[in-house]
Amino acid sequence: MFISIGRDAKLTLCDADDFKRLHVEAADSDMALAEIKGALATIASFDDGNFWVGVAALKALSGRAGDPGWERGFDSMILSVQKFGWLSPDGKKVRCHLKSK
């Protein structure tokens, strides 16, 4: 799954059933990093070249919160990245890189 950022700063979670990847990408390849940061400001912080996205915000963007099967897959994905240091110590934020187009 990935968070797509529209030119209008709208956030969309795409491929919400793909639990094998997680990243951020701008829908328009010429968006400046400052625009991307601004669009994500309510759900993520930026540190050392990566975004730390709120896990609850990802669930909300999916439109699938409350679906037991989807939540099992999502929770498993989130827990699986902990061993790489990509989950905050409190488990509330997950690291996402910005994918270039």
Short mmCIF file of C-alpha atoms in Angstrom, two decimals:
data_model
loop_
_atom_site.label_atom_id
_atom_site.label_comp_id
_atom_site.label_asym_id
_atom_site.label_seq_id
_atom_site.Cartn_x
_atom_site.Cartn_y
_atom_site.Cartn_z
CA MET A 1 0.00 0.00 0.00
CA PHE A 2 1.06 3.57 -0.41
CA ILE A 3 -0.11 7.06 0.38
CA SER A 4 -0.61 9.08 -2.78
CA ILE A 5 -0.48 12.85 -2.43
CA GLY A 6 -2.46 14.80 -5.00
CA ARG A 7 -1.51 18.21 -6.30
CA ASP A 8 -4.46 19.49 -4.21
CA ALA A 9 -2.78 17.95 -1.10
CA LYS A 10 -5.45 15.25 -0.89
CA LEU A 11 -4.19 12.00 0.65
CA THR A 12 -5.34 8.67 -0.74
CA LEU A 13 -4.30 5.23 0.48
CA CYS A 14 -3.81 3.12 -2.65
CA ASP A 15 -3.56 -0.67 -2.89
CA ALA A 16 -4.82 -0.99 0.69
CA ASP A 17 -4.76 -4.79 0.47
CA ASP A 18 -1.06 -4.92 -0.42
CA PHE A 19 0.60 -5.58 2.93
CA LYS A 20 4.05 -6.16 1.40
CA ARG A 21 5.00 -2.51 0.84
CA LEU A 22 4.41 0.86 2.42
CA HIS A 23 5.60 4.19 1.09
CA VAL A 24 4.59 7.73 0.21
CA GLU A 25 4.48 9.06 -3.33
CA ALA A 26 3.41 12.28 -4.97
CA ALA A 27 0.87 11.87 -7.75
CA ASP A 28 2.71 14.63 -9.60
CA SER A 29 6.44 14.01 -9.96
CA ASP A 30 7.34 17.69 -9.82
CA MET A 31 5.86 18.32 -6.37
CA ALA A 32 8.40 19.90 -4.04
CA LEU A 33 9.32 18.18 -0.80
CA ALA A 34 7.88 21.16 1.10
CA GLU A 35 4.49 20.54 -0.57
CA ILE A 36 4.61 16.86 0.32
CA LYS A 37 5.55 17.62 3.92
CA GLY A 38 2.71 20.13 4.12
CA ALA A 39 0.17 17.64 2.82
CA LEU A 40 1.26 15.03 5.35
CA ALA A 41 1.67 17.42 8.29
CA THR A 42 -1.54 16.33 10.04
CA ILE A 43 -0.66 12.62 10.02
CA ALA A 44 3.13 12.40 9.82
CA SER A 45 6.40 13.94 10.88
CA PHE A 46 9.55 14.08 8.77
CA ASP A 47 12.91 12.94 10.12
CA ASP A 48 16.18 12.00 8.46
CA GLY A 49 14.66 11.70 4.99
CA ASN A 50 11.66 9.59 6.00
CA PHE A 51 8.09 10.19 7.07
CA TRP A 52 6.79 8.79 10.35
CA VAL A 53 3.10 8.20 9.67
CA GLY A 54 0.50 7.62 12.35
CA VAL A 55 -0.71 4.02 12.32
CA ALA A 56 -4.25 5.12 13.25
CA ALA A 57 -4.19 7.64 10.39
CA LEU A 58 -3.25 4.90 7.91
CA LYS A 59 -6.17 2.81 9.11
CA ALA A 60 -8.50 5.77 8.75
CA LEU A 61 -7.27 6.49 5.20
CA SER A 62 -7.93 2.89 4.20
CA GLY A 63 -11.66 3.01 4.71
CA ARG A 64 -11.28 -0.59 5.92
CA ALA A 65 -10.98 0.01 9.67
CA GLY A 66 -13.34 -2.36 11.42
CA ASP A 67 -12.94 -5.10 8.80
CA PRO A 68 -11.45 -7.93 10.90
CA GLY A 69 -9.64 -9.65 8.02
CA TRP A 70 -8.12 -6.43 6.74
CA GLU A 71 -7.09 -5.31 10.23
CA ARG A 72 -5.32 -8.64 10.86
CA GLY A 73 -3.26 -8.18 7.69
CA PHE A 74 -2.56 -4.54 8.47
CA ASP A 75 -1.53 -5.23 12.07
CA SER A 76 0.73 -8.05 10.91
CA MET A 77 2.41 -5.73 8.40
CA ILE A 78 2.96 -3.05 11.03
CA LEU A 79 4.43 -5.52 13.54
CA SER A 80 6.68 -7.08 10.89
CA VAL A 81 8.63 -3.84 10.39
CA GLN A 82 9.42 -3.46 14.07
CA LYS A 83 12.54 -5.64 13.75
CA PHE A 84 13.96 -3.15 11.22
CA GLY A 85 13.40 -0.16 13.53
CA TRP A 86 10.62 1.16 11.31
CA LEU A 87 8.03 1.29 14.09
CA SER A 88 8.18 3.94 16.80
CA PRO A 89 8.86 2.63 20.33
CA ASP A 90 5.23 3.30 21.31
CA GLY A 91 3.93 1.52 18.18
CA LYS A 92 1.98 4.59 17.06
CA LYS A 93 4.03 5.61 14.00
CA VAL A 94 5.53 3.67 11.13
CA ARG A 95 8.39 4.81 8.91
CA CYS A 96 7.63 5.39 5.23
CA HIS A 97 10.06 6.45 2.55
CA LEU A 98 9.23 8.85 -0.26
CA LYS A 99 9.23 6.93 -3.52
CA SER A 100 10.38 8.84 -6.58
CA LYS A 101 8.52 8.38 -9.82
#
